[in-house]
Amino acid sequence: MTEIKLVGRVGKIIYRNPANDFAVIVLDLSEPTSNPETGILQNSVKVQGIFPTLAEGLDLEVTGEYGVTKYGRQFKAETITQIMPADLAGIERYLASGLVDGIGPTLAKAIVEMFGEETLDVLDNAPERLKEVHGIGEVKSALIAASWQEQQHVQEIVGMLSCIEISLNTAQKILKKYGAAGAVEIVRTNPYQLAYDIEGIGFKKADALARKMGLAYDDPNRLQAAVLFALTEAAEKEGHVYLPKGGLIERVLELTGLEAEMETGQKHLVESAIVALQKEDHQGKRAVQVTADRVDEVEVIYLRWLWRAEKGVVDHLVRLLTESTWTVNLPAYDTEADTELGELNDDQREAISTALSEPVSILTGGPGTGKSFTMKALIGALEESETTYVLCAPTGRAAKRLAESTGRGAKTIHRTIGYVPGEADEDDGFDEYPDDREKREIDTAEFVIVDEASMVDISLANRLLKAIPNGAHLLLVGDVDQLPPVGAGNFLRDAIDSGVIPVTRLTQIYRQAAGSNIIVNAHAVNQGRTPTAVNGDYFVLKAENGEEAAAQVVDLVVKRLPAYGLKPSEVQVLSPMHRGPAGVKALNEALQAALNPANLFKPEMWLGGRLFRVGDRVMQIKNDYDRGVFNGDVGQIVDINLAGKELIVDVEGKGIVYPFQEVDNLVLAYASTVHKAQGSEYPCVVMIMLTEQYVMLQRNLLYTGITRAKRLFVMLSTEKAVQLAVRNNKVAKRYTGLAVKLAGEIEMEPA
């Protein structure tokens, strides 16, 4: 459809979301216009779109097309441009609109009467003259001038960024980061800098802006940004620590379309971009961004901070493996252990003996094999020998489970190492901690036990290992058959594959655990066998498609499971995918409406395209070092302060404050992906697994989902979908260098 242009004045604001600037308005047209669909002459039109500046009486030019929206048939604006008034009445109306702080209708009239046709020139170039107006003093004059300048800068930036559909909040972030003049300069000369510095603007949006600004396809800034984007996407979405150089070049060529737009043979341009990123830029404004290395004789490229993190892990493991000098004799603790599981078996004795005699060791095994009992027995041995120790896990939920299973205090890894929000650096904590840091318990620990180690990514592993003192022993405990970490790397798997760290695998299922069909079926799946529902803690309900599964989920969580004594808060819904009718997004919206419906006493707000309401269960999906909340942390919204424009979430008893414009990494958590549920255990899990989600149907995903359930597991699926998952034992390869490098370093150590 041909793009249509409309010019008019805002007559009425029907709806507006202040968080993302979406609005529906009545635009009174400057000239009657024929509706192209109906042929009827119209004087006004309902328009929807993103309005960075909006008030009744403003003159606007909008372009777009007519279409059907959820508000009915309306004009959908693609671009919105404010038209500055040309007559005195329009200037007065604009100033009185409330857009300029400190000016109301009365003062607007007085300003226009004082300066007449020079009003806009005075505001632009001589705002100090505002003091000539009765009622405007030094303070108010400064307030009006600052607000006016901000409005003009925002308008200019938003106008330049209109092609990438950003919100006013994002424009304000840009202004805050660079200042008005700097923002305009960066947008005109190197829009790709926005992708590095501004949350919410990635390479693709920056690239769209660059195309509008006329930057060449082979502009060095464009290619360097594409290299960083490809490496970052590989780390965040695929878990790769590096990419082979050849594969990286192919990704960049596809991403930028260089081969399609230019003559073939453009690989050298990407190679030049990679070389440039290995150096500081010529003005010293940007540090080294990538590092070249070799893994298994293949040339590879790392993001610099991931290379340093991996190097740190290797260096610290070598330090721990070669500098420990103490051992503890295992007492006759197996017959004295006061647990319902009884005595230690041979594998458990070996695990404890190895942990006490070897500086670094690994204990792995599936559910019900006694990992927790083994840790408890080991702790008894440590306490009997008066050995100082610390217990930690990657997430708050995992640390809580560790504390409950051992009867001892446990913390998250971040709290164990004394991480202070705001101290993150570009080397991911590679540099030494400050000398004045408060002494930590781990500083004097002789033994460190890390549970759920399969969740630990390379970055967190580096931070943890760096904090462990020389001579201390380290035991990594985890189920290596679960999904790999959400973040980059595969620390536990790589540590095992290196061949230089002793590993004990527990395989015997305890009698008590064998009575749980959840445990039995989890092991069956891990061994490639189809699970069966034979008793009261594992159920399979048939669901042929996403719509059917979603309807059953709501019925289960709201009605059927509570009838069996399970509160909705004890039920976690898991799905393999984010999108689709049975994806996490749709499920969260349905469960929010059913479990926490709107009412007059619950403040709510649309933020970042999502509706948040007091009482909602929410999850942090990216590490936020400034606030001290991390990927996978779950909390509940306890307040939405509309006046202060902030949202408050209770996370493990701590109130975390999020300004409205900074909730990008907060999502509803009634439903979650299986990946995000790692390290957590729930009284009840309802898991969806459908043939239409085939791209995600893998054995380790099903296995991980089943093992999240403590008392009850309910599967919504079909036999075909389950069999597809069980048979698919192909684990996606992650590009990591830890195993190879660690093995090489230890081999080079003198005998």
Short mmCIF file of C-alpha atoms in Angstrom, two decimals, residues 211-657:
data_model
loop_
_atom_site.label_atom_id
_atom_site.label_comp_id
_atom_site.label_asym_id
_atom_site.label_seq_id
_atom_site.Cartn_x
_atom_site.Cartn_y
_atom_site.Cartn_z
CA ARG A 211 21.73 3.04 6.22
CA LYS A 212 19.48 6.07 6.66
CA MET A 213 22.55 8.24 7.33
CA GLY A 214 24.15 6.99 4.13
CA LEU A 215 27.09 5.08 5.62
CA ALA A 216 28.71 2.71 3.13
CA TYR A 217 28.20 -1.03 3.27
CA ASP A 218 31.93 -1.53 3.77
CA ASP A 219 32.37 1.23 6.35
CA PRO A 220 34.96 -0.03 8.91
CA ASN A 221 32.71 0.96 11.82
CA ARG A 222 29.92 -1.15 10.36
CA LEU A 223 32.09 -4.24 9.93
CA GLN A 224 33.63 -3.92 13.39
CA ALA A 225 30.18 -3.61 14.94
CA ALA A 226 29.04 -6.67 12.99
CA VAL A 227 31.99 -8.71 14.27
CA LEU A 228 31.20 -7.79 17.88
CA PHE A 229 27.50 -8.48 17.33
CA ALA A 230 28.19 -11.92 15.86
CA LEU A 231 30.49 -12.87 18.76
CA THR A 232 28.06 -11.52 21.35
CA GLU A 233 25.10 -13.34 19.79
CA ALA A 234 27.14 -16.54 19.70
CA ALA A 235 27.94 -16.17 23.40
CA GLU A 236 24.49 -15.14 24.63
CA LYS A 237 22.32 -17.38 22.46
CA GLU A 238 24.55 -20.37 21.75
CA GLY A 239 26.95 -20.39 24.71
CA HIS A 240 30.11 -20.13 22.60
CA VAL A 241 33.20 -18.66 24.24
CA TYR A 242 34.80 -18.09 20.83
CA LEU A 243 34.10 -18.68 17.15
CA PRO A 244 36.49 -20.20 14.61
CA LYS A 245 37.75 -17.33 12.50
CA GLY A 246 36.36 -18.78 9.28
CA GLY A 247 32.93 -19.29 10.81
CA LEU A 248 32.94 -15.77 12.25
CA ILE A 249 33.75 -14.27 8.85
CA GLU A 250 30.89 -16.21 7.24
CA ARG A 251 28.47 -14.98 9.91
CA VAL A 252 29.53 -11.37 9.40
CA LEU A 253 29.23 -11.60 5.63
CA GLU A 254 25.72 -12.99 5.97
CA LEU A 255 24.77 -10.44 8.61
CA THR A 256 25.97 -7.45 6.62
CA GLY A 257 24.96 -8.70 3.17
CA LEU A 258 28.37 -7.74 1.83
CA GLU A 259 28.53 -10.60 -0.65
CA ALA A 260 25.10 -9.68 -2.00
CA GLU A 261 25.68 -5.93 -2.23
CA MET A 262 29.24 -5.90 -3.49
CA GLU A 263 31.55 -7.94 -5.63
CA THR A 264 32.51 -11.30 -4.18
CA GLY A 265 35.69 -11.80 -2.22
CA GLN A 266 35.03 -9.38 0.62
CA LYS A 267 36.45 -11.59 3.38
CA HIS A 268 39.52 -9.37 3.62
CA LEU A 269 37.30 -6.49 4.77
CA VAL A 270 36.03 -8.57 7.69
CA GLU A 271 39.56 -9.72 8.47
CA SER A 272 40.63 -6.07 8.62
CA ALA A 273 37.77 -5.35 11.05
CA ILE A 274 38.89 -8.22 13.28
CA VAL A 275 42.46 -6.91 13.29
CA ALA A 276 41.25 -3.39 14.16
CA LEU A 277 39.25 -4.72 17.10
CA GLN A 278 42.40 -6.31 18.52
CA LYS A 279 43.84 -2.83 19.07
CA GLU A 280 42.76 0.28 20.89
CA ASP A 281 41.16 2.73 18.51
CA HIS A 282 43.38 5.55 17.29
CA GLN A 283 41.97 8.02 19.85
CA GLY A 284 42.20 5.58 22.75
CA LYS A 285 38.46 5.84 23.32
CA ARG A 286 37.82 2.12 23.01
CA ALA A 287 39.81 -0.68 24.59
CA VAL A 288 40.81 -3.90 22.87
CA GLN A 289 37.59 -5.73 21.97
CA VAL A 290 38.61 -9.14 20.61
CA THR A 291 41.52 -11.56 20.97
CA ALA A 292 42.83 -14.07 18.43
CA ASP A 293 44.03 -17.46 19.68
CA ARG A 294 44.43 -21.07 18.55
CA VAL A 295 42.46 -24.05 19.88
CA ASP A 296 43.26 -27.51 18.52
CA GLU A 297 45.35 -25.84 15.81
CA VAL A 298 42.37 -23.81 14.61
CA GLU A 299 42.54 -20.01 14.54
CA VAL A 300 39.72 -18.66 16.71
CA ILE A 301 38.42 -15.25 17.79
CA TYR A 302 37.23 -14.40 21.30
CA LEU A 303 35.50 -11.39 22.74
CA ARG A 304 38.31 -9.97 24.84
CA TRP A 305 36.50 -10.31 28.17
CA LEU A 306 35.60 -13.95 27.47
CA TRP A 307 39.20 -14.73 26.55
CA ARG A 308 40.36 -13.21 29.82
CA ALA A 309 37.68 -15.09 31.76
CA GLU A 310 38.71 -18.42 30.21
CA LYS A 311 42.38 -17.65 30.76
CA GLY A 312 41.61 -16.78 34.36
CA VAL A 313 39.84 -20.11 34.89
CA VAL A 314 42.79 -22.03 33.44
CA ASP A 315 45.34 -20.08 35.49
CA HIS A 316 43.43 -20.43 38.76
CA LEU A 317 42.73 -24.14 38.28
CA VAL A 318 46.42 -24.72 37.59
CA ARG A 319 47.22 -22.74 40.75
CA LEU A 320 44.82 -24.81 42.86
CA LEU A 321 45.90 -28.11 41.32
CA THR A 322 49.60 -27.50 41.87
CA GLU A 323 49.86 -25.49 45.09
CA SER A 324 47.74 -27.44 47.58
CA THR A 325 49.75 -29.19 50.30
CA TRP A 326 47.32 -30.55 52.92
CA THR A 327 45.18 -33.69 53.18
CA VAL A 328 42.69 -34.89 55.78
CA ASN A 329 42.30 -38.53 56.77
CA LEU A 330 38.76 -39.80 56.32
CA PRO A 331 37.32 -40.77 59.73
CA ALA A 332 34.89 -43.66 60.22
CA TYR A 333 32.10 -41.26 59.48
CA ASP A 334 30.06 -43.48 57.20
CA THR A 335 28.67 -45.54 60.10
CA GLU A 336 27.96 -42.50 62.24
CA ALA A 337 26.19 -40.35 59.65
CA ASP A 338 22.79 -39.49 61.06
CA THR A 339 20.61 -39.53 57.94
CA GLU A 340 17.68 -41.54 56.75
CA LEU A 341 19.71 -42.76 53.75
CA GLY A 342 21.96 -44.97 55.86
CA GLU A 343 25.58 -45.79 55.16
CA LEU A 344 27.80 -44.52 52.38
CA ASN A 345 28.31 -46.77 49.38
CA ASP A 346 31.70 -47.42 47.80
CA ASP A 347 31.37 -44.63 45.21
CA GLN A 348 30.43 -42.11 47.89
CA ARG A 349 33.38 -43.14 50.05
CA GLU A 350 35.63 -42.72 47.02
CA ALA A 351 34.17 -39.27 46.32
CA ILE A 352 34.86 -38.11 49.88
CA SER A 353 38.33 -39.63 49.98
CA THR A 354 39.18 -38.00 46.66
CA ALA A 355 37.84 -34.62 47.76
CA LEU A 356 39.97 -34.70 50.91
CA SER A 357 43.16 -35.89 49.22
CA GLU A 358 42.99 -34.07 45.88
CA PRO A 359 43.13 -30.26 45.60
CA VAL A 360 40.34 -30.15 42.99
CA SER A 361 37.76 -32.87 42.39
CA ILE A 362 34.34 -33.35 40.81
CA LEU A 363 31.27 -35.23 42.05
CA THR A 364 28.56 -35.85 39.49
CA GLY A 365 25.45 -38.01 39.24
CA GLY A 366 21.75 -37.95 38.53
CA PRO A 367 18.86 -37.32 40.93
CA GLY A 368 18.45 -39.75 43.83
CA THR A 369 22.05 -40.99 43.71
CA GLY A 370 23.01 -39.36 46.99
CA LYS A 371 25.06 -36.30 46.02
CA SER A 372 23.55 -34.31 48.89
CA PHE A 373 24.13 -37.15 51.37
CA THR A 374 27.73 -37.42 50.20
CA MET A 375 28.24 -33.68 50.70
CA LYS A 376 26.71 -33.93 54.16
CA ALA A 377 29.07 -36.76 55.09
CA LEU A 378 32.03 -34.80 53.69
CA ILE A 379 31.03 -31.77 55.75
CA GLY A 380 30.98 -34.00 58.83
CA ALA A 381 34.53 -35.10 58.05
CA LEU A 382 35.62 -31.49 57.60
CA GLU A 383 34.04 -30.43 60.87
CA GLU A 384 35.54 -33.38 62.72
CA SER A 385 38.99 -32.40 61.49
CA GLU A 386 38.28 -28.70 62.24
CA THR A 387 38.70 -27.73 58.61
CA THR A 388 37.20 -24.38 57.62
CA TYR A 389 34.85 -24.58 54.63
CA VAL A 390 32.25 -22.64 52.65
CA LEU A 391 29.22 -23.85 50.70
CA CYS A 392 27.94 -21.99 47.65
CA ALA A 393 25.77 -22.33 44.54
CA PRO A 394 25.15 -20.21 41.42
CA THR A 395 21.65 -18.92 42.29
CA GLY A 396 19.68 -17.97 45.38
CA ARG A 397 17.31 -20.90 44.93
CA ALA A 398 20.16 -23.37 44.48
CA ALA A 399 21.94 -22.00 47.57
CA LYS A 400 18.74 -22.36 49.59
CA ARG A 401 18.39 -25.98 48.47
CA LEU A 402 22.02 -26.65 49.39
CA ALA A 403 21.47 -25.22 52.86
CA GLU A 404 18.33 -27.31 53.37
CA SER A 405 19.95 -30.56 52.19
CA THR A 406 23.12 -30.19 54.28
CA GLY A 407 21.73 -28.42 57.32
CA ARG A 408 24.53 -25.84 57.01
CA GLY A 409 24.71 -22.25 55.84
CA ALA A 410 25.12 -21.70 52.11
CA LYS A 411 25.29 -18.60 49.93
CA THR A 412 25.21 -17.69 46.28
CA ILE A 413 28.61 -17.58 44.61
CA HIS A 414 28.30 -13.81 44.22
CA ARG A 415 27.76 -13.34 47.96
CA THR A 416 30.45 -15.87 48.82
CA ILE A 417 33.09 -13.95 46.89
CA GLY A 418 31.86 -10.67 48.35
CA TYR A 419 30.80 -9.21 45.07
CA VAL A 420 29.75 -5.58 45.42
CA PRO A 421 27.21 -4.20 42.90
CA GLY A 422 28.76 -1.58 40.65
CA GLU A 423 32.27 -3.09 40.61
CA ALA A 424 31.89 -4.93 37.31
CA ASP A 425 34.61 -4.06 34.81
CA GLU A 426 35.30 -4.78 31.18
CA ASP A 427 37.66 -7.60 32.17
CA ASP A 428 34.83 -9.29 34.08
CA GLY A 429 36.50 -9.01 37.44
CA PHE A 430 39.91 -10.17 36.16
CA ASP A 431 41.81 -7.49 38.05
CA GLU A 432 42.50 -7.85 41.76
CA TYR A 433 39.93 -6.88 44.35
CA PRO A 434 40.60 -3.57 46.12
CA ASP A 435 42.80 -3.70 49.22
CA ASP A 436 40.14 -2.13 51.42
CA ARG A 437 37.53 -4.79 50.64
CA GLU A 438 35.89 -6.27 53.71
CA LYS A 439 37.40 -9.63 54.63
CA ARG A 440 35.41 -12.54 53.24
CA GLU A 441 34.80 -15.98 54.71
CA ILE A 442 36.27 -17.57 51.59
CA ASP A 443 39.59 -15.76 52.14
CA THR A 444 40.47 -18.16 54.98
CA ALA A 445 38.57 -21.22 53.77
CA GLU A 446 40.48 -24.47 53.47
CA PHE A 447 37.70 -26.16 51.53
CA VAL A 448 35.13 -24.83 49.04
CA ILE A 449 32.10 -26.84 47.91
CA VAL A 450 30.19 -25.60 44.85
CA ASP A 451 26.81 -27.21 44.21
CA GLU A 452 24.93 -27.10 40.87
CA ALA A 453 28.26 -26.54 39.14
CA SER A 454 26.72 -27.45 35.77
CA MET A 455 25.07 -24.00 35.85
CA VAL A 456 28.33 -22.11 36.27
CA ASP A 457 29.39 -20.25 33.12
CA ILE A 458 32.96 -19.27 32.32
CA SER A 459 32.57 -15.74 33.66
CA LEU A 460 31.23 -16.81 37.06
CA ALA A 461 33.80 -19.61 37.25
CA ASN A 462 36.58 -17.06 36.81
CA ARG A 463 35.23 -14.84 39.57
CA LEU A 464 34.86 -17.79 41.95
CA LEU A 465 38.23 -19.45 41.30
CA LYS A 466 40.00 -16.14 41.61
CA ALA A 467 38.64 -15.78 45.15
CA ILE A 468 39.73 -19.24 46.37
CA PRO A 469 42.98 -18.93 48.36
CA ASN A 470 46.14 -20.88 47.61
CA GLY A 471 46.17 -24.32 49.21
CA ALA A 472 42.40 -24.64 49.53
CA HIS A 473 40.59 -27.68 48.18
CA LEU A 474 37.69 -27.34 45.75
CA LEU A 475 34.85 -29.80 45.16
CA LEU A 476 32.54 -29.19 42.20
CA VAL A 477 29.18 -30.96 42.53
CA GLY A 478 26.61 -31.14 39.76
CA ASP A 479 24.68 -33.20 37.25
CA VAL A 480 26.70 -32.98 34.06
CA ASP A 481 23.87 -34.52 32.03
CA GLN A 482 21.64 -31.49 32.57
CA LEU A 483 21.50 -28.55 30.19
CA PRO A 484 24.68 -26.49 29.94
CA PRO A 485 24.85 -23.03 31.56
CA VAL A 486 22.68 -20.21 30.28
CA GLY A 487 25.81 -18.09 29.91
CA ALA A 488 28.85 -18.75 27.75
CA GLY A 489 31.03 -21.78 28.30
CA ASN A 490 30.53 -25.26 29.74
CA PHE A 491 32.69 -25.14 32.85
CA LEU A 492 31.80 -28.44 34.55
CA ARG A 493 31.77 -30.48 31.33
CA ASP A 494 35.07 -28.95 30.21
CA ALA A 495 36.66 -29.56 33.61
CA ILE A 496 35.70 -33.23 33.31
CA ASP A 497 36.79 -33.49 29.66
CA SER A 498 40.20 -32.01 30.43
CA GLY A 499 41.15 -35.31 32.05
CA VAL A 500 43.28 -33.64 34.72
CA ILE A 501 40.67 -33.39 37.50
CA PRO A 502 39.54 -36.53 39.39
CA VAL A 503 35.85 -37.31 38.81
CA THR A 504 33.49 -39.54 40.78
CA ARG A 505 30.16 -40.40 39.14
CA LEU A 506 27.38 -41.70 41.39
CA THR A 507 25.06 -44.16 39.64
CA GLN A 508 23.28 -46.14 42.36
CA ILE A 509 19.73 -44.90 42.98
CA TYR A 510 18.81 -45.05 46.65
CA ARG A 511 15.80 -47.10 47.70
CA GLN A 512 13.86 -44.05 48.85
CA ALA A 513 14.52 -42.26 45.55
CA ALA A 514 13.65 -45.41 43.61
CA GLY A 515 10.12 -45.13 44.98
CA SER A 516 9.67 -41.85 43.09
CA ASN A 517 8.61 -42.22 39.50
CA ILE A 518 10.03 -38.72 38.89
CA ILE A 519 13.51 -40.04 39.71
CA VAL A 520 13.03 -43.34 37.88
CA ASN A 521 11.78 -41.61 34.73
CA ALA A 522 14.54 -39.00 34.83
CA HIS A 523 17.12 -41.79 34.76
CA ALA A 524 15.18 -43.62 32.06
CA VAL A 525 15.28 -40.52 29.86
CA ASN A 526 18.99 -40.05 30.52
CA GLN A 527 19.60 -43.63 29.40
CA GLY A 528 17.56 -43.18 26.22
CA ARG A 529 14.38 -44.93 27.35
CA THR A 530 10.84 -43.53 27.11
CA PRO A 531 9.45 -42.56 30.56
CA THR A 532 6.22 -44.12 31.82
CA ALA A 533 3.55 -42.94 34.26
CA VAL A 534 3.12 -45.73 36.82
CA ASN A 535 2.41 -44.00 40.11
CA GLY A 536 1.06 -40.84 41.65
CA ASP A 537 3.90 -38.34 41.19
CA TYR A 538 4.35 -38.45 37.39
CA PHE A 539 1.48 -37.79 35.00
CA VAL A 540 1.20 -37.37 31.25
CA LEU A 541 -1.79 -35.50 29.80
CA LYS A 542 -2.33 -35.52 26.07
CA ALA A 543 -1.93 -32.20 24.24
CA GLU A 544 -1.78 -32.17 20.45
CA ASN A 545 -1.01 -28.48 19.87
CA GLY A 546 -0.08 -25.24 21.53
CA GLU A 547 -3.61 -23.88 21.96
CA GLU A 548 -4.77 -27.10 23.63
CA ALA A 549 -1.72 -27.22 25.91
CA ALA A 550 -2.08 -23.57 26.95
CA ALA A 551 -5.73 -24.05 27.91
CA GLN A 552 -4.83 -27.12 29.99
CA VAL A 553 -2.04 -25.24 31.74
CA VAL A 554 -4.40 -22.55 33.02
CA ASP A 555 -6.95 -25.15 34.11
CA LEU A 556 -4.27 -27.16 35.94
CA VAL A 557 -2.67 -24.24 37.75
CA VAL A 558 -5.89 -22.43 38.65
CA LYS A 559 -8.27 -25.32 39.40
CA ARG A 560 -7.08 -28.91 39.26
CA LEU A 561 -3.77 -28.76 41.12
CA PRO A 562 -5.10 -26.58 43.98
CA ALA A 563 -7.77 -29.26 44.47
CA TYR A 564 -4.89 -31.64 45.28
CA GLY A 565 -3.44 -29.23 47.84
CA LEU A 566 -0.93 -27.44 45.63
CA LYS A 567 -0.97 -23.65 45.74
CA PRO A 568 -0.40 -21.84 42.42
CA SER A 569 2.78 -20.39 43.90
CA GLU A 570 4.11 -23.96 44.28
CA VAL A 571 3.62 -24.74 40.59
CA GLN A 572 6.17 -23.82 37.94
CA VAL A 573 5.19 -24.07 34.29
CA LEU A 574 8.02 -24.92 31.89
CA SER A 575 8.10 -24.69 28.11
CA PRO A 576 10.97 -25.25 25.66
CA MET A 577 10.31 -22.04 23.72
CA HIS A 578 9.55 -18.36 24.20
CA ARG A 579 7.18 -17.91 21.27
CA GLY A 580 4.07 -19.63 20.03
CA PRO A 581 0.68 -20.33 21.67
CA ALA A 582 2.38 -22.60 24.24
CA GLY A 583 5.51 -20.48 24.51
CA VAL A 584 6.61 -18.79 27.70
CA LYS A 585 5.36 -15.34 26.64
CA ALA A 586 1.79 -16.44 25.88
CA LEU A 587 1.63 -18.70 28.94
CA ASN A 588 2.77 -15.90 31.24
CA GLU A 589 0.12 -13.55 29.90
CA ALA A 590 -2.61 -16.18 30.34
CA LEU A 591 -1.49 -17.14 33.85
CA GLN A 592 -1.13 -13.50 34.91
CA ALA A 593 -4.72 -12.83 33.84
CA ALA A 594 -5.95 -15.92 35.68
CA LEU A 595 -3.86 -15.75 38.87
CA ASN A 596 -3.33 -12.02 39.34
CA PRO A 597 -6.16 -10.22 37.52
CA ALA A 598 -6.48 -6.47 37.41
CA ASN A 599 -8.45 -4.59 40.05
CA LEU A 600 -8.63 -1.05 41.36
CA PHE A 601 -6.33 -1.83 44.31
CA LYS A 602 -3.45 -3.25 42.26
CA PRO A 603 -1.27 -0.69 40.48
CA GLU A 604 -0.11 -1.84 37.05
CA MET A 605 1.98 -0.46 34.21
CA TRP A 606 2.90 -1.39 30.65
CA LEU A 607 6.69 -1.36 30.48
CA GLY A 608 8.82 -2.48 27.57
CA GLY A 609 5.81 -4.02 25.86
CA ARG A 610 4.92 -6.07 28.96
CA LEU A 611 2.20 -5.55 31.56
CA PHE A 612 3.45 -5.62 35.16
CA ARG A 613 1.07 -5.69 38.11
CA VAL A 614 1.61 -5.68 41.87
CA GLY A 615 1.66 -9.32 43.00
CA ASP A 616 3.22 -10.66 39.79
CA ARG A 617 5.96 -13.28 39.93
CA VAL A 618 8.91 -11.96 37.90
CA MET A 619 12.40 -13.06 36.87
CA GLN A 620 15.63 -11.22 36.13
CA ILE A 621 16.99 -12.54 32.80
CA LYS A 622 20.39 -10.86 32.69
CA ASN A 623 23.04 -10.12 35.32
CA ASP A 624 22.53 -6.65 36.78
CA TYR A 625 25.65 -5.95 38.79
CA ASP A 626 24.55 -2.49 39.86
CA ARG A 627 21.41 -3.81 41.58
CA GLY A 628 22.94 -7.09 42.73
CA VAL A 629 20.39 -9.30 40.95
CA PHE A 630 21.40 -11.98 38.54
CA ASN A 631 20.22 -14.09 35.66
CA GLY A 632 17.45 -16.41 36.89
CA ASP A 633 16.67 -14.60 40.17
CA VAL A 634 12.92 -14.73 40.87
CA GLY A 635 10.90 -12.28 42.96
CA GLN A 636 7.51 -10.70 43.38
CA ILE A 637 6.41 -7.17 42.53
CA VAL A 638 5.44 -5.51 45.82
CA ASP A 639 4.90 -1.95 44.62
CA ILE A 640 4.54 0.12 41.47
CA ASN A 641 5.18 3.77 42.27
CA LEU A 642 3.44 5.67 39.49
CA ALA A 643 4.51 9.06 40.84
CA GLY A 644 8.15 8.05 41.27
CA LYS A 645 8.06 5.99 38.04
CA GLU A 646 9.64 2.95 39.65
CA LEU A 647 8.82 -0.67 40.27
CA ILE A 648 9.90 -2.54 43.43
CA VAL A 649 10.55 -6.29 43.44
CA ASP A 650 11.12 -8.47 46.50
CA VAL A 651 13.98 -10.86 45.69
CA GLU A 652 14.88 -13.17 48.56
CA GLY A 653 13.70 -10.55 51.07
CA LYS A 654 15.58 -7.69 49.41
CA GLY A 655 13.68 -4.82 47.79
CA ILE A 656 15.10 -4.17 44.32
CA VAL A 657 14.12 -0.84 42.75
#
